[in-house]
Coordinates of C-alpha atoms in Angstrom, one line a residue:
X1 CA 119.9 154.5 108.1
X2 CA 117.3 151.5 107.1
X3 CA 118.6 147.7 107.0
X4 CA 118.4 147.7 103.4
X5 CA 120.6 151.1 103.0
X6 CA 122.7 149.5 105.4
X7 CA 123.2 146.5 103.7
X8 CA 124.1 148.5 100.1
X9 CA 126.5 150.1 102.0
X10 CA 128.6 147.4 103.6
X11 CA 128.3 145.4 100.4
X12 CA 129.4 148.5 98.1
X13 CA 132.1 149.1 100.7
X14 CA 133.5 145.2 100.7
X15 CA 133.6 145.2 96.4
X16 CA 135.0 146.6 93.5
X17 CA 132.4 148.3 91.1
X18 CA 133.7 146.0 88.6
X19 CA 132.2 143.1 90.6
X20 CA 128.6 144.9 89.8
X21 CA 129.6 146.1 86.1
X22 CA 131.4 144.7 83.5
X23 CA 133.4 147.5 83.0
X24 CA 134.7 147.6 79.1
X25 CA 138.3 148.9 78.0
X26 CA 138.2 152.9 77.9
X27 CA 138.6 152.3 73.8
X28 CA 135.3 150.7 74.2
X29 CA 133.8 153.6 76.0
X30 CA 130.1 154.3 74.2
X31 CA 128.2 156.9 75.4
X32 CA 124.7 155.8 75.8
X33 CA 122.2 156.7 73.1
X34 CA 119.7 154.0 73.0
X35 CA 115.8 154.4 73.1
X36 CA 115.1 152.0 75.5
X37 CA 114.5 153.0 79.3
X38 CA 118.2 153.6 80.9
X39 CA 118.6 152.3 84.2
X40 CA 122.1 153.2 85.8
X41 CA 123.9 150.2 87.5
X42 CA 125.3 150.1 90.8
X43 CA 127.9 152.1 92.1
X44 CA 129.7 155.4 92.7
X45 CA 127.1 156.2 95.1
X46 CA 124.7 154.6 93.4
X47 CA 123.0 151.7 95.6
X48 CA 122.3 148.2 94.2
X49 CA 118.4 148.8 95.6
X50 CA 118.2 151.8 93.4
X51 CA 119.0 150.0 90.5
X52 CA 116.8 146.8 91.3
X53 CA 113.7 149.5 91.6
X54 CA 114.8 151.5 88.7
X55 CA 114.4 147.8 86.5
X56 CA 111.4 146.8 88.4
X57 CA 109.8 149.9 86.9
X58 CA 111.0 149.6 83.5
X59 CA 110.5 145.6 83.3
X60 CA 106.9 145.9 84.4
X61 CA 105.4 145.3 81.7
X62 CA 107.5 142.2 80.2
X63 CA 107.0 139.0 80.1
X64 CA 108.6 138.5 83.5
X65 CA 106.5 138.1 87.0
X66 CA 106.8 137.2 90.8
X67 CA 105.3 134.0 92.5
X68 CA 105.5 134.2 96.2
X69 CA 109.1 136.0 95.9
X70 CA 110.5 134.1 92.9
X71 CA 111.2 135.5 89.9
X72 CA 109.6 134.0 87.0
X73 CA 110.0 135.0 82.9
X74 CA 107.7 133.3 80.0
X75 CA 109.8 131.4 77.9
X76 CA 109.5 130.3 74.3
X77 CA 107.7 127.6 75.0
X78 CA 105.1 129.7 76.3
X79 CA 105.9 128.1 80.3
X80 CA 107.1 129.7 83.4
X81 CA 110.8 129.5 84.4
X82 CA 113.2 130.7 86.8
X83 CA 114.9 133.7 86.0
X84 CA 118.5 133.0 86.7
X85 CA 121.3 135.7 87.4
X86 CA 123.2 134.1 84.3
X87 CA 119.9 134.7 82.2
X88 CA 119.2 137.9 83.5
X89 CA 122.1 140.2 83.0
X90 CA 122.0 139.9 79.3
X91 CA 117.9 139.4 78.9
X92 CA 117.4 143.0 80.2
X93 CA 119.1 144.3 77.6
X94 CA 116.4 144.2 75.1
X95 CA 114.5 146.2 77.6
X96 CA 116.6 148.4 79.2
X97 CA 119.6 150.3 78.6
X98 CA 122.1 149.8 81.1
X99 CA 125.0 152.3 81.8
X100 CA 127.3 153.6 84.7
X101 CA 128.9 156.8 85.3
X102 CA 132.5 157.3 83.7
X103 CA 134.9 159.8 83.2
X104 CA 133.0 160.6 80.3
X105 CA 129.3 160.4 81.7
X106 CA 127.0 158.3 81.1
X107 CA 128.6 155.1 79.1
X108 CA 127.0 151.6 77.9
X109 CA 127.8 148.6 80.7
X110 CA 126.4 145.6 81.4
X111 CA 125.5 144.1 84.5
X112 CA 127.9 141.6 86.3
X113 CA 126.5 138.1 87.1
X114 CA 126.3 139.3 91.0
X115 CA 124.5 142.3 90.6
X116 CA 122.3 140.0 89.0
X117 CA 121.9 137.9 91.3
X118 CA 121.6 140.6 93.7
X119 CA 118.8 142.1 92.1
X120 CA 116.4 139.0 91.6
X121 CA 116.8 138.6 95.7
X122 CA 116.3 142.2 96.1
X123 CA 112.5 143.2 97.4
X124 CA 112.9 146.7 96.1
X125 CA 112.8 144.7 92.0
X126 CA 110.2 141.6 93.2
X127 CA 107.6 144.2 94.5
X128 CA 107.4 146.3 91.2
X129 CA 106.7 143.1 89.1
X130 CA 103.5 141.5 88.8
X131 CA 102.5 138.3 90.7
X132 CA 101.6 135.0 88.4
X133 CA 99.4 132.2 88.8
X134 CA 100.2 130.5 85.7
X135 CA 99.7 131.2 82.0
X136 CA 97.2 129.6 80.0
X137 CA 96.9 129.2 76.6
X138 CA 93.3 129.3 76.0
X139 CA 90.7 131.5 77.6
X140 CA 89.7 129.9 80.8
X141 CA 86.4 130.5 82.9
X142 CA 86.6 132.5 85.4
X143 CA 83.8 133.5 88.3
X144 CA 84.0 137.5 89.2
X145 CA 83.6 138.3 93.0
X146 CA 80.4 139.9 92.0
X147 CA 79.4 136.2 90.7
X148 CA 79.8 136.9 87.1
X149 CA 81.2 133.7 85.0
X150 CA 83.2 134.8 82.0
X151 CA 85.9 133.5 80.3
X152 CA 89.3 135.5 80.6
X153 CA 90.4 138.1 78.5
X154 CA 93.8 138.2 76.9
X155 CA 96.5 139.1 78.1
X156 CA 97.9 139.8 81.7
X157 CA 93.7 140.0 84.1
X158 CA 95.3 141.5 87.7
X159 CA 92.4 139.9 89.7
X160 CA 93.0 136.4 88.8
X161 CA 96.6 137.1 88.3
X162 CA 96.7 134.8 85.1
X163 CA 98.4 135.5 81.7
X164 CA 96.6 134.4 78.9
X165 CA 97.9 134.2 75.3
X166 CA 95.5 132.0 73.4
X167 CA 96.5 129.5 70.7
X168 CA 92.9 129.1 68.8
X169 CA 89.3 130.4 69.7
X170 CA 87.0 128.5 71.7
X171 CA 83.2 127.7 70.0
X172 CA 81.9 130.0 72.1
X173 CA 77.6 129.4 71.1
X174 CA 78.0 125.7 70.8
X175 CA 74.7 124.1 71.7
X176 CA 74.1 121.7 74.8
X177 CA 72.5 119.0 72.4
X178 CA 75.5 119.1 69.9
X179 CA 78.1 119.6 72.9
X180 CA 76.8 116.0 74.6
X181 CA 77.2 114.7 71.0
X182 CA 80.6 115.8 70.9
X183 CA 81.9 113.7 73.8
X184 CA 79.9 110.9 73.1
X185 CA 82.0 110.3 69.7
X186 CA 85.3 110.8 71.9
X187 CA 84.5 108.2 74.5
X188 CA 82.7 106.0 72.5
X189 CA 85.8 103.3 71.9
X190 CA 87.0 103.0 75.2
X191 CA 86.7 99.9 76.6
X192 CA 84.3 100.7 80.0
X193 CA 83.5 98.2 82.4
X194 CA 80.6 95.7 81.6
X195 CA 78.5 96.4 84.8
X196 CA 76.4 99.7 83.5
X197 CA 76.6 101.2 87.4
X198 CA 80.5 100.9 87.0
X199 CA 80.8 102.5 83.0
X200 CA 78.5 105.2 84.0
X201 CA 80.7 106.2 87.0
X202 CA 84.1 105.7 84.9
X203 CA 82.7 108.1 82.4
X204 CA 81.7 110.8 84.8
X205 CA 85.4 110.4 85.7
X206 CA 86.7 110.9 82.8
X207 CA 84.6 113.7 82.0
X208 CA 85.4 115.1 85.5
X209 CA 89.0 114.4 84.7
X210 CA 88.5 116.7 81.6
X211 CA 86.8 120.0 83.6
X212 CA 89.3 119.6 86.3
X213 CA 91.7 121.9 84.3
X214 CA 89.3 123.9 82.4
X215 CA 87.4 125.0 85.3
X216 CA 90.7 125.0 87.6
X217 CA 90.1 129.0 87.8
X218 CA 86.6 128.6 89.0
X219 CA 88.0 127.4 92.1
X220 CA 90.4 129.4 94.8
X221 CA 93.8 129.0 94.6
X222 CA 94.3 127.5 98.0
X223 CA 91.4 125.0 97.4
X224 CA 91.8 121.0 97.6
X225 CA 91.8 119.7 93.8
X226 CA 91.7 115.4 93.6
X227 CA 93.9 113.5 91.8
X228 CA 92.8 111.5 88.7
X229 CA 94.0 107.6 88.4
X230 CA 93.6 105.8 85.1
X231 CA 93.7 102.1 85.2
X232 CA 93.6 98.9 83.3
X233 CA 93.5 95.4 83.2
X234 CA 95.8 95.5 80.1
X235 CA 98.5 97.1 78.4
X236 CA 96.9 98.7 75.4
X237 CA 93.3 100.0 77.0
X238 CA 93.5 103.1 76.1
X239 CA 94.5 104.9 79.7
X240 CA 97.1 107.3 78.5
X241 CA 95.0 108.5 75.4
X242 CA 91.9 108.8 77.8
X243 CA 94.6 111.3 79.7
X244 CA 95.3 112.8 76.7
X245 CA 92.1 113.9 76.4
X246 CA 91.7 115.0 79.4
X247 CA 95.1 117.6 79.8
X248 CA 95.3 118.0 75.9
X249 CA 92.5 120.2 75.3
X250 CA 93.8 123.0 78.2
X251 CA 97.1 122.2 77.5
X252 CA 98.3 121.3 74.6
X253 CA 100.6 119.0 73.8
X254 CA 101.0 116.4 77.1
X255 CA 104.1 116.5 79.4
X256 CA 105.2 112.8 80.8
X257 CA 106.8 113.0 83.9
X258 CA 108.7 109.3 84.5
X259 CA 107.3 107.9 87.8
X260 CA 109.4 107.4 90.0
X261 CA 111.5 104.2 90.9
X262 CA 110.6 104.0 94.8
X263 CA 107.6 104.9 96.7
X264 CA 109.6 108.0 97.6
X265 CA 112.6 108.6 95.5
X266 CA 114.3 111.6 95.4
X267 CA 113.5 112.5 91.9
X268 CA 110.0 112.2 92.5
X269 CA 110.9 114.9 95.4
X270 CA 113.0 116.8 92.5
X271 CA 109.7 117.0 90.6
X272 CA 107.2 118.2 92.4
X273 CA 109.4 121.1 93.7
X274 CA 110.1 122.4 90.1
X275 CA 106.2 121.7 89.6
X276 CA 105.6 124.0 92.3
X277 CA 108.0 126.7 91.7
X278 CA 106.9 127.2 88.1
X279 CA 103.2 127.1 88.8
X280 CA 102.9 124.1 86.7
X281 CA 99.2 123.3 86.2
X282 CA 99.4 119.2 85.6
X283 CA 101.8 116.7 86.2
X284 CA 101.3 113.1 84.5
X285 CA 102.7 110.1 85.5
X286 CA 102.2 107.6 83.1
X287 CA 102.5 103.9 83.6
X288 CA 103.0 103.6 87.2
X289 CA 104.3 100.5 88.8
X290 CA 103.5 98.0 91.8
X291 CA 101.6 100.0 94.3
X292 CA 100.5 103.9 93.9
X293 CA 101.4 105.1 97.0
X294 CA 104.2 107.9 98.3
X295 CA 104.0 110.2 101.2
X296 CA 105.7 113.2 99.2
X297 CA 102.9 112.9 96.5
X298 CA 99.9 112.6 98.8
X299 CA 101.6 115.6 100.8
X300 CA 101.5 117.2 97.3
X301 CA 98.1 116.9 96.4
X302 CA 97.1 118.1 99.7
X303 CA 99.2 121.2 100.1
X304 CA 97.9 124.3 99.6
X305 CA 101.7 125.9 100.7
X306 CA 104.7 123.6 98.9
X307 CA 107.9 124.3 100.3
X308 CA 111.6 122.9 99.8
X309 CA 114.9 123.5 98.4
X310 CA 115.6 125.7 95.1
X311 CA 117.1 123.2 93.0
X312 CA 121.1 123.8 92.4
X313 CA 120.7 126.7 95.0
X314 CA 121.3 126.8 98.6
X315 CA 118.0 128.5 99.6
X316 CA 114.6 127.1 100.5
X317 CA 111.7 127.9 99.0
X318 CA 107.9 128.4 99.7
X319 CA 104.7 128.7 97.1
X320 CA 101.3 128.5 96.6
X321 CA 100.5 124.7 95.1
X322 CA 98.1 124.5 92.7
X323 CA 98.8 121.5 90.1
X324 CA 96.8 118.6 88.8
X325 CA 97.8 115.3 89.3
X326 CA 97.4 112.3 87.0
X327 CA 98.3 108.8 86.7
X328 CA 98.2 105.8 84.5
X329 CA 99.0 102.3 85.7
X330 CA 97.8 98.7 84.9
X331 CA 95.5 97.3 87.4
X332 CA 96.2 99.9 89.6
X333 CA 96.8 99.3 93.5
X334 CA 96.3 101.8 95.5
X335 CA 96.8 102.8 99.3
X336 CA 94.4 104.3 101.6
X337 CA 96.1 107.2 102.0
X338 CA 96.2 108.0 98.0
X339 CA 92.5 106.7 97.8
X340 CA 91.1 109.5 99.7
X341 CA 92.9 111.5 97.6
X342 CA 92.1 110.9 93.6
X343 CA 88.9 109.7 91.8
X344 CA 89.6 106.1 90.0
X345 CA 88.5 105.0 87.2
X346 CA 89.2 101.1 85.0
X347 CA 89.2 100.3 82.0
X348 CA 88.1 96.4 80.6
X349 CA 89.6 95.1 77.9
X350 CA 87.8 91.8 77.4
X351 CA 89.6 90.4 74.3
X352 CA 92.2 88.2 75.3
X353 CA 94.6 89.7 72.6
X354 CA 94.6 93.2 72.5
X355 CA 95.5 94.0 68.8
X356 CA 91.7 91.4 68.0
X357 CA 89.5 94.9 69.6
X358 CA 87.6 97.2 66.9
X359 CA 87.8 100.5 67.3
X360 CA 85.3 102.9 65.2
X361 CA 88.1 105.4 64.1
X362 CA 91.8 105.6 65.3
X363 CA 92.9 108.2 67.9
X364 CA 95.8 110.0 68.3
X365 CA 96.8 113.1 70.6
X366 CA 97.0 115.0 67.1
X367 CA 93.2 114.1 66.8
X368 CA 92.8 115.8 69.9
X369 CA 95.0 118.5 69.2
X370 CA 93.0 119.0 66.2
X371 CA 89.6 119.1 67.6
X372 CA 90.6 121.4 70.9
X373 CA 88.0 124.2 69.7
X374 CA 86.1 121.8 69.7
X375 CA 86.3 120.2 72.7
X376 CA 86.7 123.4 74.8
X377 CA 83.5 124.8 73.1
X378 CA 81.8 121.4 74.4
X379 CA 83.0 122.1 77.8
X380 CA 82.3 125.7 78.2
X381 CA 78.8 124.8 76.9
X382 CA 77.9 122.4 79.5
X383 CA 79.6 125.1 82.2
X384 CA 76.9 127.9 80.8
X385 CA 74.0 125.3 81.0
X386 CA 75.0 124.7 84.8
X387 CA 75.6 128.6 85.3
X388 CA 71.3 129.0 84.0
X389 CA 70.1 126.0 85.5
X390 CA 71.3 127.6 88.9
X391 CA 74.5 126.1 89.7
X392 CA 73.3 123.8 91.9
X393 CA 75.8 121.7 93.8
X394 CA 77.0 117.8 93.7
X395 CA 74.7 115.7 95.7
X396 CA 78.5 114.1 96.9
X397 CA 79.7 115.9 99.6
X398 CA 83.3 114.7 99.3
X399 CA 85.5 115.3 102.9
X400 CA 88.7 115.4 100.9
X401 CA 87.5 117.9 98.4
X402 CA 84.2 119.8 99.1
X403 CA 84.0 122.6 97.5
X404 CA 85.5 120.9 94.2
X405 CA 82.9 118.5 94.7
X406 CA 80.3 120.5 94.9
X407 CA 80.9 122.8 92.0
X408 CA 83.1 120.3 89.2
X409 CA 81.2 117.7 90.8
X410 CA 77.6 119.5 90.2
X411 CA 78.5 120.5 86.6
X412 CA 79.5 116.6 85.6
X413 CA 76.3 115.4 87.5
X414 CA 74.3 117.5 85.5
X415 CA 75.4 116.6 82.5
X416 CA 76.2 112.9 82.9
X417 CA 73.5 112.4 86.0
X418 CA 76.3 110.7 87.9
X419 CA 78.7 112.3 90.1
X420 CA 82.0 111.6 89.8
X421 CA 82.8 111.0 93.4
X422 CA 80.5 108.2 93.4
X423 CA 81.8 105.0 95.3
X424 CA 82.9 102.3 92.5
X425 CA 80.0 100.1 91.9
X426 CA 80.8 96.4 93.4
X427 CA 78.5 94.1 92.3
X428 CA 76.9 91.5 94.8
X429 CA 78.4 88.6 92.7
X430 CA 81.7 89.8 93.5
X431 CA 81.3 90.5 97.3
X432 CA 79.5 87.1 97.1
X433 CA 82.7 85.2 95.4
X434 CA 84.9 86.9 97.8
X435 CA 83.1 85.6 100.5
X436 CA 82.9 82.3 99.2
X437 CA 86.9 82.2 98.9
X438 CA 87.0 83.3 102.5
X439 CA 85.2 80.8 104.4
X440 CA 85.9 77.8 101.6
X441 CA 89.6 78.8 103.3
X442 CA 88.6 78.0 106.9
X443 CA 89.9 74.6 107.4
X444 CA 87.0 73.0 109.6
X445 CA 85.7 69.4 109.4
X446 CA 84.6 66.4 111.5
X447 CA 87.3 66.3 113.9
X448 CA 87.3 70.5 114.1
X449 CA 83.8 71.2 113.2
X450 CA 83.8 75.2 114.7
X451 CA 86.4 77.9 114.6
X452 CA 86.2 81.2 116.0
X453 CA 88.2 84.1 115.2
X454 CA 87.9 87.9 115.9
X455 CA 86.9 90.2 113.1
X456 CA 90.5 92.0 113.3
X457 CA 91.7 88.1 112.3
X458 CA 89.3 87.5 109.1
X459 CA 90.2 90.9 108.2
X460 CA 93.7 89.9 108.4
X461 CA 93.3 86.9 106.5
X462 CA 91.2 88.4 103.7
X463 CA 94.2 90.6 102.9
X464 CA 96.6 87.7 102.6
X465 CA 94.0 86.0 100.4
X466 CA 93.5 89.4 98.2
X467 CA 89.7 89.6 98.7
X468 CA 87.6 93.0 99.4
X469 CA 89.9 95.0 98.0
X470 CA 86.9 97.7 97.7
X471 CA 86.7 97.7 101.5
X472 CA 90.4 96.9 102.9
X473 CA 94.0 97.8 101.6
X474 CA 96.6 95.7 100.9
X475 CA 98.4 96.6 103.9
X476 CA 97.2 97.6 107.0
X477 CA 96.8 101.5 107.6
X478 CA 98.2 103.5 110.4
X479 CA 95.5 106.0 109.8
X480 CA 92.8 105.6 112.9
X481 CA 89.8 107.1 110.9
X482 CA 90.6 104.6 107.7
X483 CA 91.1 101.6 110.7
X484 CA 87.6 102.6 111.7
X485 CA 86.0 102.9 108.1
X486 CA 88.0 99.3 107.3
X487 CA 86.1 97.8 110.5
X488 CA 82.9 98.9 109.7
X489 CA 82.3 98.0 106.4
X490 CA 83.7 94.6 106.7
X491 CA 81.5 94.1 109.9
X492 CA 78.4 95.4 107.1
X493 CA 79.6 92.5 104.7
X494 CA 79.9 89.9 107.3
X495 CA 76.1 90.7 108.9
X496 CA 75.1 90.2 105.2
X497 CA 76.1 86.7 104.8
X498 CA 75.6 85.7 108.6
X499 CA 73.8 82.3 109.0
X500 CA 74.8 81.8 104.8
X501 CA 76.1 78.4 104.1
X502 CA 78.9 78.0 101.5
X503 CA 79.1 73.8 100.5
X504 CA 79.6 72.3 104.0
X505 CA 80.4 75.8 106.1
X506 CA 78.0 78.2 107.9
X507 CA 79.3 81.9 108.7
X508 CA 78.0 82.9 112.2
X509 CA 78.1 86.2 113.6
X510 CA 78.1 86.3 117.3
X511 CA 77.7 89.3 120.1
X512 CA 78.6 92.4 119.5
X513 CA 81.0 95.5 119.4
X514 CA 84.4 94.2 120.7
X515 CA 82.8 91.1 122.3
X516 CA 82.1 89.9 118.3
X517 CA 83.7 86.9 117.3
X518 CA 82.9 84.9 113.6
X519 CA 82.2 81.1 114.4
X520 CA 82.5 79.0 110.7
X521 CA 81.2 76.1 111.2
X522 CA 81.8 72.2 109.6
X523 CA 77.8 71.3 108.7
X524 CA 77.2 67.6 108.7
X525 CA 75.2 66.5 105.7
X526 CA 73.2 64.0 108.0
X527 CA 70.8 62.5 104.1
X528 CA 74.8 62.2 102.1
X529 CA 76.5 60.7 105.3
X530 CA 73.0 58.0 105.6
X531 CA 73.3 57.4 102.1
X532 CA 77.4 57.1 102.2
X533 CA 76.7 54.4 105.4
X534 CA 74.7 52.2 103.5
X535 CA 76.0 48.8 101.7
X536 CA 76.6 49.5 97.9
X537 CA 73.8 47.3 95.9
X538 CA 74.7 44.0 94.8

């Protein structure tokens, strides 16, 4: 006998067949006539695994699915969701016609919350049932393993394992000139930086941040995705609708998921779990707080594999991760950690009250709602003019995300000519000022005209001071490959101003590799202090 006849057995043996049927009064007896496939409940000889096969069967073709052994059904909404043992027992029945074996025959039951239960855990149902990557509702593209690019049919597509029941056609011939048009108009009022390096890499973010889940298909399951961060020097920019364009178009309507109270809270833990078990495809945090930065989030955006605990269940749980993250904050900090993570990008709002900016036409996510045909048939032309032009690759060759690089990454540069990976623009005026606040901070003079600290120390003190924030974090990482990338490019800034003179200090670099030391030095102004000696005129 097998472990899993085994198992029947004892359990059969230890229960009542009432605990797997609700068994109704004998006046209630019905014999079954229905149309609908019978399946005969546990029982009587009749094992609970025979029963879970018997409804895998006849619920293949339903809305309901497996994802890495969990049991998933469609709901209204058009979303994946747990199927749960209370749900279960009475969903089947518009499926199925269950019965067990009386005195009379065959006669109408339904199934008790256990055997429920028992058959979502059993292998002999998940096996007959599809597996699900998500459902989508618009056709997404899609690259064969012969190398064909298509866009999915509807319905269930076995190689790609996605479900898709569209809610409006894409423009499916829309032309490249007309498609660069469209997203023009849409990012036209946004308030980009003012340095034209800078606003020409924020907008290949953003459009980035807009194929990211359009051509999330394109890209294996199991490869790393970035996150997307959305930030502002004011309340009011425009971050959240920029977001909204961005998830809105794939999507639908956007989901807000609160951001969590602590760096890592529990709920924040809570979140992500669900996330993964349902095959989300986004998650948006809007109008995080203080510092960007949690270990459970950066773990998420990295896994390939999430695992944890089923929420208000004692069993763990493990699943392929693939979900989009995205976050809105005002002036955004953000760790090292999280930085290696998620493409940035800022919006300037340079009126000093907010409600004084002019916008050319008011936007709302019903605007975008409106125009998704449109804006799909935009994207899906600019992914066809990449497919003829040869689909050649990023020239960013990001270490966090490669292959996303090299294929979102080449489809934005070839539209936009700037990759999205791109390091933020800095301009020398700001390095400069930095710089300047730096050394002006140095307390030398007459008495004390030369001090000497090691590079680790005006590292240190440029972080309490706030300056470089391009280069260092706020707090010192624990990572040694960011220690080493901190080091070198501050040692690149220093070499660029060594021997510069800032009012009455000169920066001085001196020796080399861990022998280095930075000497600022008090410069005597020998024509002022002449001029300062001599008697004041009569």
């Amino acid at each position: 006998m097998k472990d899993g006849q085994v198992l029947d057995a004892l359990w059969e043996a230890s229960a009542d067949v009432s605990d797997f049927i609700g068994a109704p009064a004998e006046s209630q007896m019905v014999e079954v006539t229905s149309v609908l496939p019978k399946v005969r409940l546990p029982g009587n000889g009749h094992r609970i695994g025979q029963t879970a096969e018997e409804l895998g069967k006849a619920l293949r073709d339903q809305d309901l699915f497996e994802r890495d052994g969990i049991v998933l059904m469609v709901n209204r909404r058009g979303r994946l969701s747990v199927m749960t043992s209370e749900k279960f027992h009475s969903w089947i029945e518009d499926y199925v016609a269950p019965y067990k074996l009386g005195e009379h025959g065959e006669e109408a039951a339904s199934m008790s919350d256990k055997c429920a239960a028992g058959v979502l855990a059993s292998e002999q149902f998940i096996r007959e049932l599809r597996p699900i990557r998500r459902v989508a509702t618009v056709r997404l593209p899609v690259i064969r393993k012969d190398g064909t690019l298509e866009l999915l049919p509807e319905g269930y597509d076995s190689e790609t394992q996605v479900l898709t029941r569209s809610e409006m056609e894409v423009e499916d011939n829309m032309p490249l000139e007309k498609a660069r048009q469209v997203f023009q108009e849409w990012m036209l009022d946004f308030p980009w930086p003012v340095n034209e390096a800078e606003s020409a890499r924020c907008k290949a973010v953003a459009m980035a941040a807009m194929f990211a889940p359009f051509l999330d298909l394109m890209l294996p399951p199991r490869e790393p995705r970035p996150a997307f961060i959305f930030s502002a020097n004011s309340e009011g920019a425009g971050k959240t609708l920029l977001c909204r364009l961005a998830v809105c178009p794939v999507f639908g309507p956007m989901r807000i998921t609160a951001p969590p109270e602590g760096s890592d809270s529990d709920e924040l833990t809570k979140a992500l779990n669900a996330a993964a078990i349902s095959g989300e495809p986004y998650l948006v945090f809007d109008n995080w707080r203080g510092e960007i930065k949690s270990s459970s989030l950066e773990a998420f955006i990295t896994a390939n594999v999430w695992g944890g605990r089923v929420l208000g269940q004692s069993r763990n749980f493990e699943v392929e991760k693939s979900c989009l993250i995205y976050v809105t904050a005002n002036t955004a900090r953000v760790n090292a950690d999280m930085r290696r993570r998620c493409l940035q990008l800022s919006l300037h709002v340079q009126e000093a009250k907010i409600e004084e900016r002019k916008y050319s036409r008011a936007i709302s996510e019903e605007d975008i709602l409106s125009a998704r045909p449109q804006l799909l048939g935009a994207l899906w032309s600019f992914v066809k003019h990449w497919d003829d032009a040869g689909r050649t690759p990023g020239s960013v060759n990001h270490s966090s995300f490669p292959r996303w690089s090299a294929q979102v990454g080449g489809i934005v540069e070839l539209v936009t000519g700037v990759h999205p990976c791109t390091a933020p623009a800095v301009s020398a005026d700001d390095t400069l000022a930095d710089m300047e606040k730096l050394v002006t901070a140095v307390q030398v003079d007459d008495v004390r005209p030369l001090l000497e600290f090691k590079p680790a120390e005006m590292m240190a003190q440029s972080r309490e001071l706030g300056l470089f924030a391009w280069v260092l974090d706020e707090e010192p990482s624990d990572d040694d490959r960011q220690i080493r990338r901190e080091r070198s490019a501050f040692g690149k800034i220093l070499a660029r101003f060594d021997g510069r003179t800032f009012g009455r200090k000169r920066l001085e670099v001196k020796g080399e590799g861990h022998a280095r030391m930075i000497q600022v030095h008090h410069v005597v102004d020998h024509a002022a202090d002449h001029v300062a000696s001599q008697p004041a005129p009569l």
